[in-house]
Coordinates of C-alpha atoms in Angstrom, one line a residue:
M1 CA -7.6 -8.3 -7.6
T2 CA -10.0 -11.7 -6.9
L3 CA -12.7 -11.2 -4.5
K4 CA -11.1 -13.1 -0.9
R5 CA -13.5 -15.1 0.8
A6 CA -13.7 -16.0 5.0
S7 CA -16.2 -18.0 7.0
H8 CA -18.7 -15.3 6.7
C9 CA -18.0 -13.3 4.4
V10 CA -16.8 -12.4 0.6
Y11 CA -14.6 -8.9 0.4
E12 CA -12.2 -7.0 -2.0
T13 CA -10.7 -4.1 -0.2
H14 CA -8.9 -1.2 -2.3
Y15 CA -6.9 1.9 -0.5
H16 CA -5.3 4.7 -2.0
I17 CA -2.4 6.3 -0.3
V18 CA -2.2 10.2 -0.9
F19 CA 1.2 12.2 0.3
P20 CA -0.1 16.3 -0.2
V21 CA 2.9 18.1 -0.5
K22 CA 2.6 21.5 0.6
Y23 CA 4.1 24.4 -2.6
R24 CA 4.5 20.8 -4.8
K25 CA 8.1 20.2 -3.8
S26 CA 9.5 17.4 -3.8
L27 CA 8.6 15.6 -0.8
L28 CA 10.5 12.0 -0.3
S29 CA 13.7 11.8 -1.6
E30 CA 15.3 8.4 -3.2
G31 CA 16.4 6.5 0.1
V32 CA 12.5 7.1 1.8
T33 CA 10.9 6.3 -1.6
S34 CA 12.7 3.0 -1.8
A35 CA 12.2 2.4 2.2
I36 CA 8.3 2.6 2.0
K37 CA 8.2 0.4 -0.9
S38 CA 9.8 -2.4 0.9
I39 CA 8.0 -2.0 3.8
A40 CA 4.5 -1.9 1.6
R41 CA 5.8 -5.5 0.3
E42 CA 6.8 -6.8 3.6
I43 CA 3.2 -5.6 4.6
G44 CA 1.5 -7.2 1.7
E45 CA 3.6 -10.6 2.1
R46 CA 2.8 -10.9 6.1
Y47 CA -1.3 -9.7 4.9
E48 CA -1.6 -11.4 1.7
I49 CA -2.5 -7.9 0.2
E50 CA -1.7 -6.6 -3.4
F51 CA 0.1 -3.4 -4.5

């Protein structure tokens, strides 16, 4: 990742998303997983975020 620049600052932001599961069961089905990925890509394009 490269540093982002604004008029008064330089920044680099990292996020770590965690889905804790109870009893280590499978949490997300394939459909839900693909929906989350597509939504994350859309948000990334809209706000110039790299996932």
